[in-house]
Each structure stands twice: as structure tokens, then as C-alpha cells.
């Protein structure tokens, strides 16, 4: 995924009310160095981000992504983003995306050590081709996250509900999944509940009921999961949040990993045991996710 476009942003206060933020944007060469070596994003992973799916130049679920950027920033004691400034930055990046699928990233870091302001930037790149994984699915392994279901509420300083730049653990989990012969991982608590994948939310189906892990468990509240729930609710399905035992995943009628760029990937096996796949509903969900939202 090579970067096509990068825009540096001088972040303004959340209550700034100007109409046009173009003067706070600088387009930079996406292949050239642009950050200071003192950046806390690179030194400590101290910042937050969003990955937005783009389809034919349309940024999907723009408002939920901007709201979640704010939620993550507040959990990290970063200044609240100015929504309109970020909307305009996303629009500039989206206009640089070619037809087809692309990804826009928003990054807000604590800035340079002892520096006066956060650092903010937006990038755009052509997305990888996920056509086959949306159809053929993923084999997952369950990996112990090392804490219990109450950790998210008991220890907010772990930032479990924030989309922070500290993704080394998530990437290590994906490597461990590959070592175990799978495609992806699902984190589980040490008291037997499923959480989420390293870069996706988990949705299970049992009959006409869909269920996903409650965000209070210390997971990221997925914008794609929210969108899929809207789609399924409109068809009359019941869509719930709950604590989900690992045994429920193994007994599910179908299960998916959903995220903004890969969209819905059906789970075909858990820890080497096959689980049922619903090709028709999977295709319907992905058709919906590929439509302008
Ligand atoms: N959970 C984690 C840990 C993620 O990193 C992501 C996305 O990257 C998701 C869930 C899914 O979020 P979204 O649907 O907003 O992409």
C-alpha cells in the first residue's frame, strides 16, 4: 500500500469557528521525510489515529470516524480535535484518491517532546485488494489478552477503548496467528470472553440474533460494526452488545471480522475447528459496506 498523498495540519482549538481551514493545511511529498526526530508518535506511539475506507473518492462513515478520533484524543488527554477542520482535511485527501478503494488515515500525535502543539496529518493510499478475503474468509486463532473482562472499566489508563498509535501488540498478535497457521487472531480475556481482533471487530450470528462484544469490555467501538448493525436492524434482525464466551464463538451459526478497509471477512475456522459460513449474507453485508455510507 504505497502512500499517494499527505497533508500536514496545524490543529486549531475545537471551538474555532472559521469557515475555511485551507490555510492550516500543507500538502507535502508523501515519499519524503516530514516529521521531526523528536516526535512522540514515533518515540512512544503517543497519539491516536483513524483509518477510513474510501470508495470512488467518497470517505465512508466520515462522522463516526471524526467522533471516534475525538473520543480517543480525550481518553489520551490530547486536545479535542476541531471536527470541521478534520472534515475539510478528509475532503482534500479524498479528492486525491483515484477511483476504486483507498484508505485515508488521520493521525493526531502529542507532538514533539516539550513542543507547543500536537502534530496532525492525513494520508491517502490505494487500498489492498480484499476481494478474495471478503468471500473466502479467514481462519482465526484465539489469543489470551492477559486480563479479565472488567479491565477496561477498572483500568482506564490502559486506554483499551482508544485507537492509539501503540499497535505493536496488535501486530505481534497477527504474527503469532500466522505462526499458528491462521490468518487472523481474536483476543480473549483470561476469564473466557472474546474481545476483538487486532484490527477488526467481531460479530456473531445465532439464529436471527447478532451479537458483538460490549465496548465497555475495553475494546474499540468499531465504525463498521455500528454500520453493519444499522443495516441488519433495518432488516428486522436483533443486534445486541454483550459479554460473549469463547464457547459461543465456536457454536455460532456464522461469524465475521469487520473493519473499515477490509470490510466483512467471514470466519471459517476457530483454533483449527471449522465454523459455518453464510456466503449469501456475507455478500449482502459487503455489498452494503461498499455502497456510499
Ligand atoms: N478493533 C480494533 C483493535 C481495530 O484496530 C479496528 C480497526 O482498525 C477495529 C476494531 C474496527 O474498527 P473500524 O470498523 O472502525 O475500522
PDB file of C-alpha atoms and ligand atoms in Angstrom:
ATOM      1  CA  UNK A   1       0.000   0.000   0.000  1.00  0.00           C
ATOM      2  CA  UNK A   2       2.014   2.994  -1.200  1.00  0.00           C
ATOM      3  CA  UNK A   3       1.130   6.455   0.029  1.00  0.00           C
ATOM      4  CA  UNK A   4      -0.269   8.699  -2.659  1.00  0.00           C
ATOM      5  CA  UNK A   5      -0.925  11.844  -0.699  1.00  0.00           C
ATOM      6  CA  UNK A   6      -0.002  13.521   2.602  1.00  0.00           C
ATOM      7  CA  UNK A   7      -1.294  16.685   4.221  1.00  0.00           C
ATOM      8  CA  UNK A   8       0.179  18.272   7.369  1.00  0.00           C
ATOM      9  CA  UNK A   9      -2.360  20.059   9.572  1.00  0.00           C
ATOM     10  CA  UNK A  10      -1.850  22.798  12.141  1.00  0.00           C
ATOM     11  CA  UNK A  11      -4.537  21.753  14.627  1.00  0.00           C
ATOM     12  CA  UNK A  12      -6.836  24.517  15.861  1.00  0.00           C
ATOM     13  CA  UNK A  13      -8.972  24.617  19.011  1.00  0.00           C
ATOM     14  CA  UNK A  14     -12.216  22.652  18.975  1.00  0.00           C
ATOM     15  CA  UNK A  15     -14.247  25.876  19.328  1.00  0.00           C
ATOM     16  CA  UNK A  16     -12.569  27.700  16.392  1.00  0.00           C
ATOM     17  CA  UNK A  17     -15.386  28.669  14.022  1.00  0.00           C
ATOM     18  CA  UNK A  18     -13.765  29.815  10.778  1.00  0.00           C
ATOM     19  CA  UNK A  19     -15.390  28.525   7.594  1.00  0.00           C
ATOM     20  CA  UNK A  20     -12.290  27.586   5.639  1.00  0.00           C
ATOM     21  CA  UNK A  21      -9.317  25.737   7.103  1.00  0.00           C
ATOM     22  CA  UNK A  22      -7.246  25.591   3.914  1.00  0.00           C
ATOM     23  CA  UNK A  23      -4.633  27.943   5.416  1.00  0.00           C
ATOM     24  CA  UNK A  24      -3.944  25.335   8.169  1.00  0.00           C
ATOM     25  CA  UNK A  25      -3.109  22.613   5.603  1.00  0.00           C
ATOM     26  CA  UNK A  26       0.167  21.974   3.782  1.00  0.00           C
ATOM     27  CA  UNK A  27       0.375  19.287   1.127  1.00  0.00           C
ATOM     28  CA  UNK A  28       3.728  17.512   1.471  1.00  0.00           C
ATOM     29  CA  UNK A  29       5.570  14.964  -0.656  1.00  0.00           C
ATOM     30  CA  UNK A  30       4.248  11.617   0.646  1.00  0.00           C
ATOM     31  CA  UNK A  31       7.552   9.890  -0.137  1.00  0.00           C
ATOM     32  CA  UNK A  32       9.776  12.467   1.601  1.00  0.00           C
ATOM     33  CA  UNK A  33      10.592  12.834   5.342  1.00  0.00           C
ATOM     34  CA  UNK A  34       8.120  15.137   7.098  1.00  0.00           C
ATOM     35  CA  UNK A  35       8.330  14.508  10.867  1.00  0.00           C
ATOM     36  CA  UNK A  36      10.816  15.732  13.446  1.00  0.00           C
ATOM     37  CA  UNK A  37      13.002  13.080  15.106  1.00  0.00           C
ATOM     38  CA  UNK A  38      11.632  14.399  18.429  1.00  0.00           C
ATOM     39  CA  UNK A  39       8.093  13.279  17.508  1.00  0.00           C
ATOM     40  CA  UNK A  40       6.365  11.438  20.367  1.00  0.00           C
ATOM     41  CA  UNK A  41       4.294   9.459  17.839  1.00  0.00           C
ATOM     42  CA  UNK A  42       7.444   7.679  16.722  1.00  0.00           C
ATOM     43  CA  UNK A  43       9.284   7.692  20.076  1.00  0.00           C
ATOM     44  CA  UNK A  44       6.421   6.444  22.244  1.00  0.00           C
ATOM     45  CA  UNK A  45       3.462   5.668  19.983  1.00  0.00           C
ATOM     46  CA  UNK A  46       1.854   8.556  21.854  1.00  0.00           C
ATOM     47  CA  UNK A  47      -1.049   9.640  19.700  1.00  0.00           C
ATOM     48  CA  UNK A  48      -4.271   8.467  18.117  1.00  0.00           C
ATOM     49  CA  UNK A  49      -5.373   7.599  14.598  1.00  0.00           C
ATOM     50  CA  UNK A  50      -8.223   6.567  12.320  1.00  0.00           C
ATOM     51  CA  UNK A  51      -8.308   4.508   9.113  1.00  0.00           C
ATOM     52  CA  UNK A  52     -11.181   5.450   6.828  1.00  0.00           C
ATOM     53  CA  UNK A  53     -12.306   3.396   3.837  1.00  0.00           C
ATOM     54  CA  UNK A  54     -12.687   5.409   0.636  1.00  0.00           C
ATOM     55  CA  UNK A  55     -14.751   4.206  -2.302  1.00  0.00           C
ATOM     56  CA  UNK A  56     -14.544   6.090  -5.587  1.00  0.00           C
ATOM     57  CA  UNK A  57     -13.407   9.215  -3.733  1.00  0.00           C
ATOM     58  CA  UNK A  58     -16.127   9.006  -1.055  1.00  0.00           C
ATOM     59  CA  UNK A  59     -14.881   8.740   2.547  1.00  0.00           C
ATOM     60  CA  UNK A  60     -17.132   6.177   4.272  1.00  0.00           C
ATOM     61  CA  UNK A  61     -18.633   6.797   7.716  1.00  0.00           C
ATOM     62  CA  UNK A  62     -16.890  10.159   7.984  1.00  0.00           C
ATOM     63  CA  UNK A  63     -18.740  11.434  11.066  1.00  0.00           C
ATOM     64  CA  UNK A  64     -18.309   8.250  13.163  1.00  0.00           C
ATOM     65  CA  UNK A  65     -14.562   8.337  12.392  1.00  0.00           C
ATOM     66  CA  UNK A  66     -14.215  12.002  13.385  1.00  0.00           C
ATOM     67  CA  UNK A  67     -16.216  11.338  16.568  1.00  0.00           C
ATOM     68  CA  UNK A  68     -14.018   8.366  17.431  1.00  0.00           C
ATOM     69  CA  UNK A  69     -10.863  10.422  16.789  1.00  0.00           C
ATOM     70  CA  UNK A  70     -12.203  12.860  19.378  1.00  0.00           C
ATOM     71  CA  UNK A  71     -13.079  10.049  21.814  1.00  0.00           C
ATOM     72  CA  UNK A  72      -9.554   8.580  21.502  1.00  0.00           C
ATOM     73  CA  UNK A  73      -7.965  12.032  21.877  1.00  0.00           C
ATOM     74  CA  UNK A  74      -9.930  12.753  25.053  1.00  0.00           C
ATOM     75  CA  UNK A  75      -9.013   9.359  26.566  1.00  0.00           C
ATOM     76  CA  UNK A  76      -5.349  10.239  25.896  1.00  0.00           C
ATOM     77  CA  UNK A  77      -5.660  13.802  27.312  1.00  0.00           C
ATOM     78  CA  UNK A  78      -4.917  15.248  23.875  1.00  0.00           C
ATOM     79  CA  UNK A  79      -6.685  18.468  22.840  1.00  0.00           C
ATOM     80  CA  UNK A  80     -10.122  17.800  21.335  1.00  0.00           C
ATOM     81  CA  UNK A  81      -9.963  17.876  17.526  1.00  0.00           C
ATOM     82  CA  UNK A  82     -11.896  20.574  15.639  1.00  0.00           C
ATOM     83  CA  UNK A  83     -14.415  18.459  13.703  1.00  0.00           C
ATOM     84  CA  UNK A  84     -14.819  20.877  10.801  1.00  0.00           C
ATOM     85  CA  UNK A  85     -11.061  21.191  10.318  1.00  0.00           C
ATOM     86  CA  UNK A  86     -10.710  17.388  10.121  1.00  0.00           C
ATOM     87  CA  UNK A  87     -13.747  17.075   7.805  1.00  0.00           C
ATOM     88  CA  UNK A  88     -12.128  19.550   5.405  1.00  0.00           C
ATOM     89  CA  UNK A  89      -8.768  17.749   5.608  1.00  0.00           C
ATOM     90  CA  UNK A  90     -10.511  14.444   4.816  1.00  0.00           C
ATOM     91  CA  UNK A  91     -12.268  16.072   1.847  1.00  0.00           C
ATOM     92  CA  UNK A  92      -8.924  17.273   0.463  1.00  0.00           C
ATOM     93  CA  UNK A  93      -7.407  13.792   0.898  1.00  0.00           C
ATOM     94  CA  UNK A  94     -10.466  12.081  -0.635  1.00  0.00           C
ATOM     95  CA  UNK A  95     -10.223  14.304  -3.698  1.00  0.00           C
ATOM     96  CA  UNK A  96      -6.670  12.970  -4.200  1.00  0.00           C
ATOM     97  CA  UNK A  97      -7.866   9.331  -4.202  1.00  0.00           C
ATOM     98  CA  UNK A  98      -8.210   7.541  -7.545  1.00  0.00           C
ATOM     99  CA  UNK A  99     -11.383   5.598  -8.463  1.00  0.00           C
ATOM    100  CA  UNK A 100     -11.728   2.275  -6.622  1.00  0.00           C
ATOM    101  CA  UNK A 101     -10.882   1.545  -2.992  1.00  0.00           C
ATOM    102  CA  UNK A 102      -8.485   3.667  -0.992  1.00  0.00           C
ATOM    103  CA  UNK A 103      -7.682   4.377   2.640  1.00  0.00           C
ATOM    104  CA  UNK A 104      -7.339   7.702   4.402  1.00  0.00           C
ATOM    105  CA  UNK A 105      -5.509   7.830   7.714  1.00  0.00           C
ATOM    106  CA  UNK A 106      -5.914  10.581  10.268  1.00  0.00           C
ATOM    107  CA  UNK A 107      -3.097  10.925  12.794  1.00  0.00           C
ATOM    108  CA  UNK A 108      -3.004  13.165  15.843  1.00  0.00           C
ATOM    109  CA  UNK A 109       0.114  12.847  17.996  1.00  0.00           C
ATOM    110  CA  UNK A 110       1.258  14.545  21.183  1.00  0.00           C
ATOM    111  CA  UNK A 111       3.791  16.341  19.003  1.00  0.00           C
ATOM    112  CA  UNK A 112       7.462  16.995  19.551  1.00  0.00           C
ATOM    113  CA  UNK A 113       8.778  16.413  23.075  1.00  0.00           C
ATOM    114  CA  UNK A 114       8.341  19.664  25.075  1.00  0.00           C
ATOM    115  CA  UNK A 115       6.832  21.219  21.939  1.00  0.00           C
ATOM    116  CA  UNK A 116       3.921  23.638  21.991  1.00  0.00           C
ATOM    117  CA  UNK A 117       1.284  21.756  19.955  1.00  0.00           C
ATOM    118  CA  UNK A 118       0.213  18.304  18.814  1.00  0.00           C
ATOM    119  CA  UNK A 119       1.254  17.177  15.350  1.00  0.00           C
ATOM    120  CA  UNK A 120      -1.510  16.226  12.949  1.00  0.00           C
ATOM    121  CA  UNK A 121      -1.563  14.844   9.467  1.00  0.00           C
ATOM    122  CA  UNK A 122      -3.681  12.955   6.955  1.00  0.00           C
ATOM    123  CA  UNK A 123      -2.525  10.444   4.355  1.00  0.00           C
ATOM    124  CA  UNK A 124      -4.214   8.677   1.454  1.00  0.00           C
ATOM    125  CA  UNK A 125      -3.180   5.437  -0.235  1.00  0.00           C
ATOM    126  CA  UNK A 126      -4.681   2.915  -2.621  1.00  0.00           C
ATOM    127  CA  UNK A 127      -6.166   0.032  -0.571  1.00  0.00           C
ATOM    128  CA  UNK A 128      -5.013  -3.569  -0.869  1.00  0.00           C
ATOM    129  CA  UNK A 129      -7.342  -5.874  -2.803  1.00  0.00           C
ATOM    130  CA  UNK A 130      -9.552  -7.670  -0.249  1.00  0.00           C
ATOM    131  CA  UNK A 131     -11.990  -9.180  -2.771  1.00  0.00           C
ATOM    132  CA  UNK A 132     -10.999 -12.778  -2.068  1.00  0.00           C
ATOM    133  CA  UNK A 133     -10.821 -12.499   1.734  1.00  0.00           C
ATOM    134  CA  UNK A 134     -14.330 -10.966   1.764  1.00  0.00           C
ATOM    135  CA  UNK A 135     -15.537 -14.127   0.016  1.00  0.00           C
ATOM    136  CA  UNK A 136     -13.223 -16.906   1.175  1.00  0.00           C
ATOM    137  CA  UNK A 137     -12.845 -15.683   4.756  1.00  0.00           C
ATOM    138  CA  UNK A 138     -10.261 -16.007   7.482  1.00  0.00           C
ATOM    139  CA  UNK A 139      -9.114 -18.758   9.833  1.00  0.00           C
ATOM    140  CA  UNK A 140      -8.618 -17.317  13.299  1.00  0.00           C
ATOM    141  CA  UNK A 141      -6.881 -18.376  16.476  1.00  0.00           C
ATOM    142  CA  UNK A 142      -7.858 -17.164  19.931  1.00  0.00           C
ATOM    143  CA  UNK A 143      -5.050 -15.407  21.808  1.00  0.00           C
ATOM    144  CA  UNK A 144      -5.074 -14.587  25.527  1.00  0.00           C
ATOM    145  CA  UNK A 145      -5.031 -10.812  26.076  1.00  0.00           C
ATOM    146  CA  UNK A 146      -3.843 -11.377  29.642  1.00  0.00           C
ATOM    147  CA  UNK A 147      -6.579  -9.525  31.512  1.00  0.00           C
ATOM    148  CA  UNK A 148     -10.190 -10.097  32.512  1.00  0.00           C
ATOM    149  CA  UNK A 149     -13.448  -8.674  31.165  1.00  0.00           C
ATOM    150  CA  UNK A 150     -13.503  -5.921  33.820  1.00  0.00           C
ATOM    151  CA  UNK A 151     -10.053  -4.486  32.984  1.00  0.00           C
ATOM    152  CA  UNK A 152     -11.363  -1.836  30.574  1.00  0.00           C
ATOM    153  CA  UNK A 153     -13.544  -0.232  33.255  1.00  0.00           C
ATOM    154  CA  UNK A 154     -11.190  -0.884  36.174  1.00  0.00           C
ATOM    155  CA  UNK A 155      -8.048   0.478  34.488  1.00  0.00           C
ATOM    156  CA  UNK A 156      -8.921   3.304  32.046  1.00  0.00           C
ATOM    157  CA  UNK A 157      -5.231   4.297  31.853  1.00  0.00           C
ATOM    158  CA  UNK A 158      -4.697   1.177  29.711  1.00  0.00           C
ATOM    159  CA  UNK A 159      -6.550   3.185  27.002  1.00  0.00           C
ATOM    160  CA  UNK A 160      -8.260  -0.001  25.846  1.00  0.00           C
ATOM    161  CA  UNK A 161     -11.103   1.857  24.124  1.00  0.00           C
ATOM    162  CA  UNK A 162      -8.830   4.336  22.314  1.00  0.00           C
ATOM    163  CA  UNK A 163      -7.385   3.868  18.837  1.00  0.00           C
ATOM    164  CA  UNK A 164      -3.846   4.771  19.839  1.00  0.00           C
ATOM    165  CA  UNK A 165      -0.724   4.608  17.703  1.00  0.00           C
ATOM    166  CA  UNK A 166       0.632   1.858  20.012  1.00  0.00           C
ATOM    167  CA  UNK A 167      -0.220  -1.079  17.736  1.00  0.00           C
ATOM    168  CA  UNK A 168       2.938  -3.158  18.283  1.00  0.00           C
ATOM    169  CA  UNK A 169       0.961  -5.662  20.403  1.00  0.00           C
ATOM    170  CA  UNK A 170      -1.741  -5.942  17.728  1.00  0.00           C
ATOM    171  CA  UNK A 171       0.866  -6.571  15.034  1.00  0.00           C
ATOM    172  CA  UNK A 172       2.617  -9.178  17.237  1.00  0.00           C
ATOM    173  CA  UNK A 173      -0.735 -10.966  17.646  1.00  0.00           C
ATOM    174  CA  UNK A 174      -1.146 -11.133  13.854  1.00  0.00           C
ATOM    175  CA  UNK A 175       2.356 -12.610  13.516  1.00  0.00           C
ATOM    176  CA  UNK A 176       1.531 -15.181  16.213  1.00  0.00           C
ATOM    177  CA  UNK A 177      -1.676 -16.078  14.330  1.00  0.00           C
ATOM    178  CA  UNK A 178       0.385 -16.679  11.156  1.00  0.00           C
ATOM    179  CA  UNK A 179       2.893 -18.793  13.121  1.00  0.00           C
ATOM    180  CA  UNK A 180      -0.054 -20.930  14.226  1.00  0.00           C
ATOM    181  CA  UNK A 181      -1.178 -21.402  10.616  1.00  0.00           C
ATOM    182  CA  UNK A 182      -4.111 -18.964  10.769  1.00  0.00           C
ATOM    183  CA  UNK A 183      -4.899 -15.673   9.026  1.00  0.00           C
ATOM    184  CA  UNK A 184      -6.023 -13.565  11.966  1.00  0.00           C
ATOM    185  CA  UNK A 185      -6.476 -13.554  15.715  1.00  0.00           C
ATOM    186  CA  UNK A 186      -9.228 -12.936  18.221  1.00  0.00           C
ATOM    187  CA  UNK A 187      -8.154 -11.640  21.606  1.00  0.00           C
ATOM    188  CA  UNK A 188      -9.810 -13.393  24.544  1.00  0.00           C
ATOM    189  CA  UNK A 189      -9.867 -12.425  28.222  1.00  0.00           C
ATOM    190  CA  UNK A 190      -8.305 -14.634  30.852  1.00  0.00           C
ATOM    191  CA  UNK A 191     -11.815 -15.277  32.216  1.00  0.00           C
ATOM    192  CA  UNK A 192     -13.059 -16.778  28.955  1.00  0.00           C
ATOM    193  CA  UNK A 193     -14.671 -13.972  26.922  1.00  0.00           C
ATOM    194  CA  UNK A 194     -13.929 -12.931  23.339  1.00  0.00           C
ATOM    195  CA  UNK A 195     -12.918  -9.310  22.723  1.00  0.00           C
ATOM    196  CA  UNK A 196     -11.953  -8.241  19.193  1.00  0.00           C
ATOM    197  CA  UNK A 197      -9.364  -8.928  16.505  1.00  0.00           C
ATOM    198  CA  UNK A 198      -6.123  -6.893  16.358  1.00  0.00           C
ATOM    199  CA  UNK A 199      -7.580  -4.698  13.582  1.00  0.00           C
ATOM    200  CA  UNK A 200     -11.274  -5.626  13.436  1.00  0.00           C
ATOM    201  CA  UNK A 201     -14.465  -6.102  15.448  1.00  0.00           C
ATOM    202  CA  UNK A 202     -16.156  -9.474  15.868  1.00  0.00           C
ATOM    203  CA  UNK A 203     -19.836 -10.094  15.080  1.00  0.00           C
ATOM    204  CA  UNK A 204     -21.532 -13.466  15.718  1.00  0.00           C
ATOM    205  CA  UNK A 205     -24.854 -14.770  14.477  1.00  0.00           C
ATOM    206  CA  UNK A 206     -27.035 -17.213  16.418  1.00  0.00           C
ATOM    207  CA  UNK A 207     -30.339 -17.696  14.610  1.00  0.00           C
ATOM    208  CA  UNK A 208     -31.821 -14.250  13.992  1.00  0.00           C
ATOM    209  CA  UNK A 209     -29.741 -12.633  16.737  1.00  0.00           C
ATOM    210  CA  UNK A 210     -26.452 -10.875  16.105  1.00  0.00           C
ATOM    211  CA  UNK A 211     -24.114 -10.108  18.955  1.00  0.00           C
ATOM    212  CA  UNK A 212     -20.817  -8.261  19.409  1.00  0.00           C
ATOM    213  CA  UNK A 213     -18.679  -7.630  22.462  1.00  0.00           C
ATOM    214  CA  UNK A 214     -19.815  -4.618  24.504  1.00  0.00           C
ATOM    215  CA  UNK A 215     -17.292  -1.755  24.172  1.00  0.00           C
ATOM    216  CA  UNK A 216     -17.234  -1.485  27.997  1.00  0.00           C
ATOM    217  CA  UNK A 217     -15.066  -4.629  27.903  1.00  0.00           C
ATOM    218  CA  UNK A 218     -12.175  -2.439  26.772  1.00  0.00           C
ATOM    219  CA  UNK A 219     -12.337  -2.777  23.006  1.00  0.00           C
ATOM    220  CA  UNK A 220     -12.511  -0.247  20.232  1.00  0.00           C
ATOM    221  CA  UNK A 221     -16.093   0.537  19.241  1.00  0.00           C
ATOM    222  CA  UNK A 222     -15.915  -0.270  15.519  1.00  0.00           C
ATOM    223  CA  UNK A 223     -17.474   2.103  12.999  1.00  0.00           C
ATOM    224  CA  UNK A 224     -18.037  -0.833  10.619  1.00  0.00           C
ATOM    225  CA  UNK A 225     -19.774  -2.894  13.315  1.00  0.00           C
ATOM    226  CA  UNK A 226     -22.070   0.067  14.009  1.00  0.00           C
ATOM    227  CA  UNK A 227     -22.834   0.392  10.322  1.00  0.00           C
ATOM    228  CA  UNK A 228     -23.477  -3.353   9.873  1.00  0.00           C
ATOM    229  CA  UNK A 229     -25.824  -3.237  12.885  1.00  0.00           C
ATOM    230  CA  UNK A 230     -27.798  -0.409  11.232  1.00  0.00           C
ATOM    231  CA  UNK A 231     -28.091  -2.499   8.064  1.00  0.00           C
ATOM    232  CA  UNK A 232     -29.138  -5.677   9.899  1.00  0.00           C
ATOM    233  CA  UNK A 233     -31.572  -3.863  12.236  1.00  0.00           C
ATOM    234  CA  UNK A 234     -33.278  -2.338   9.183  1.00  0.00           C
ATOM    235  CA  UNK A 235     -33.905  -5.930   8.022  1.00  0.00           C
ATOM    236  CA  UNK A 236     -35.555  -6.800  11.342  1.00  0.00           C
ATOM    237  CA  UNK A 237     -32.680  -8.705  12.960  1.00  0.00           C
ATOM    238  CA  UNK A 238     -31.936  -8.211  16.638  1.00  0.00           C
ATOM    239  CA  UNK A 239     -28.465  -6.749  17.217  1.00  0.00           C
ATOM    240  CA  UNK A 240     -27.019  -6.789  20.722  1.00  0.00           C
ATOM    241  CA  UNK A 241     -23.933  -5.963  22.765  1.00  0.00           C
ATOM    242  CA  UNK A 242     -22.919  -8.498  25.405  1.00  0.00           C
ATOM    243  CA  UNK A 243     -20.157 -10.388  27.117  1.00  0.00           C
ATOM    244  CA  UNK A 244     -19.555 -13.326  24.743  1.00  0.00           C
ATOM    245  CA  UNK A 245     -17.974 -16.556  25.962  1.00  0.00           C
ATOM    246  CA  UNK A 246     -15.379 -18.192  23.729  1.00  0.00           C
ATOM    247  CA  UNK A 247     -17.624 -21.289  23.605  1.00  0.00           C
ATOM    248  CA  UNK A 248     -20.348 -19.130  21.945  1.00  0.00           C
ATOM    249  CA  UNK A 249     -17.958 -18.298  19.096  1.00  0.00           C
ATOM    250  CA  UNK A 250     -17.378 -21.991  18.460  1.00  0.00           C
ATOM    251  CA  UNK A 251     -21.154 -22.637  18.482  1.00  0.00           C
ATOM    252  CA  UNK A 252     -22.108 -19.616  16.296  1.00  0.00           C
ATOM    253  CA  UNK A 253     -24.177 -20.043  13.119  1.00  0.00           C
ATOM    254  CA  UNK A 254     -21.769 -17.601  11.444  1.00  0.00           C
ATOM    255  CA  UNK A 255     -19.170 -15.034  12.491  1.00  0.00           C
ATOM    256  CA  UNK A 256     -17.345 -12.156  10.839  1.00  0.00           C
ATOM    257  CA  UNK A 257     -14.414  -9.846  11.425  1.00  0.00           C
ATOM    258  CA  UNK A 258     -15.440  -6.386  10.271  1.00  0.00           C
ATOM    259  CA  UNK A 259     -13.325  -3.273   9.736  1.00  0.00           C
ATOM    260  CA  UNK A 260     -13.255  -0.108   7.665  1.00  0.00           C
ATOM    261  CA  UNK A 261     -10.973  -1.168   4.821  1.00  0.00           C
ATOM    262  CA  UNK A 262     -11.118  -4.990   4.639  1.00  0.00           C
ATOM    263  CA  UNK A 263     -14.901  -4.796   5.365  1.00  0.00           C
ATOM    264  CA  UNK A 264     -16.587  -8.108   6.353  1.00  0.00           C
ATOM    265  CA  UNK A 265     -14.413 -11.219   6.371  1.00  0.00           C
ATOM    266  CA  UNK A 266     -16.339 -14.392   7.281  1.00  0.00           C
ATOM    267  CA  UNK A 267     -14.601 -16.573   9.880  1.00  0.00           C
ATOM    268  CA  UNK A 268     -14.144 -20.091   8.536  1.00  0.00           C
ATOM    269  CA  UNK A 269     -12.339 -21.760  11.454  1.00  0.00           C
ATOM    270  CA  UNK A 270     -11.509 -21.074  15.100  1.00  0.00           C
ATOM    271  CA  UNK A 271      -8.371 -22.692  16.547  1.00  0.00           C
ATOM    272  CA  UNK A 272      -8.458 -25.257  13.731  1.00  0.00           C
ATOM    273  CA  UNK A 273     -12.184 -26.165  14.112  1.00  0.00           C
ATOM    274  CA  UNK A 274     -14.389 -25.181  11.151  1.00  0.00           C
ATOM    275  CA  UNK A 275     -17.420 -22.975  11.849  1.00  0.00           C
ATOM    276  CA  UNK A 276     -20.362 -22.409   9.469  1.00  0.00           C
ATOM    277  CA  UNK A 277     -20.146 -19.668   6.837  1.00  0.00           C
ATOM    278  CA  UNK A 278     -23.132 -17.830   5.340  1.00  0.00           C
ATOM    279  CA  UNK A 279     -21.957 -16.823   1.832  1.00  0.00           C
ATOM    280  CA  UNK A 280     -25.220 -15.072   0.921  1.00  0.00           C
ATOM    281  CA  UNK A 281     -25.400 -12.854   3.993  1.00  0.00           C
ATOM    282  CA  UNK A 282     -21.659 -12.159   3.755  1.00  0.00           C
ATOM    283  CA  UNK A 283     -22.095 -10.975   0.161  1.00  0.00           C
ATOM    284  CA  UNK A 284     -25.087  -8.849   1.206  1.00  0.00           C
ATOM    285  CA  UNK A 285     -23.136  -7.221   4.057  1.00  0.00           C
ATOM    286  CA  UNK A 286     -20.153  -6.470   1.808  1.00  0.00           C
ATOM    287  CA  UNK A 287     -22.413  -5.056  -0.926  1.00  0.00           C
ATOM    288  CA  UNK A 288     -23.868  -2.748   1.695  1.00  0.00           C
ATOM    289  CA  UNK A 289     -20.431  -1.795   3.059  1.00  0.00           C
ATOM    290  CA  UNK A 290     -19.225  -0.991  -0.474  1.00  0.00           C
ATOM    291  CA  UNK A 291     -22.162   1.374  -1.071  1.00  0.00           C
ATOM    292  CA  UNK A 292     -21.788   5.069  -0.142  1.00  0.00           C
ATOM    293  CA  UNK A 293     -22.357   5.472   3.603  1.00  0.00           C
TER     294      UNK A 293
HETATM  295  N1  LIG B   1     -10.791  -3.123  16.751  1.00  0.00           N
HETATM  296  C1  LIG B   1      -9.511  -2.763  16.543  1.00  0.00           C
HETATM  297  C2  LIG B   1      -8.489  -3.090  17.570  1.00  0.00           C
HETATM  298  C3  LIG B   1      -9.154  -2.086  15.366  1.00  0.00           C
HETATM  299  O1  LIG B   1      -7.898  -1.719  15.154  1.00  0.00           O
HETATM  300  C4  LIG B   1     -10.155  -1.811  14.400  1.00  0.00           C
HETATM  301  C5  LIG B   1      -9.830  -1.109  13.158  1.00  0.00           C
HETATM  302  O2  LIG B   1      -8.707  -0.902  12.810  1.00  0.00           O
HETATM  303  C6  LIG B   1     -11.461  -2.224  14.661  1.00  0.00           C
HETATM  304  C7  LIG B   1     -11.756  -2.873  15.847  1.00  0.00           C
HETATM  305  C8  LIG B   1     -12.552  -1.951  13.656  1.00  0.00           C
HETATM  306  O3  LIG B   1     -12.844  -0.587  13.632  1.00  0.00           O
HETATM  307  P1  LIG B   1     -13.480   0.094  12.332  1.00  0.00           P
HETATM  308  O4  LIG B   1     -14.654  -0.728  11.954  1.00  0.00           O
HETATM  309  O5  LIG B   1     -13.857   1.443  12.782  1.00  0.00           O
HETATM  310  O6  LIG B   1     -12.421   0.084  11.280  1.00  0.00           O
END
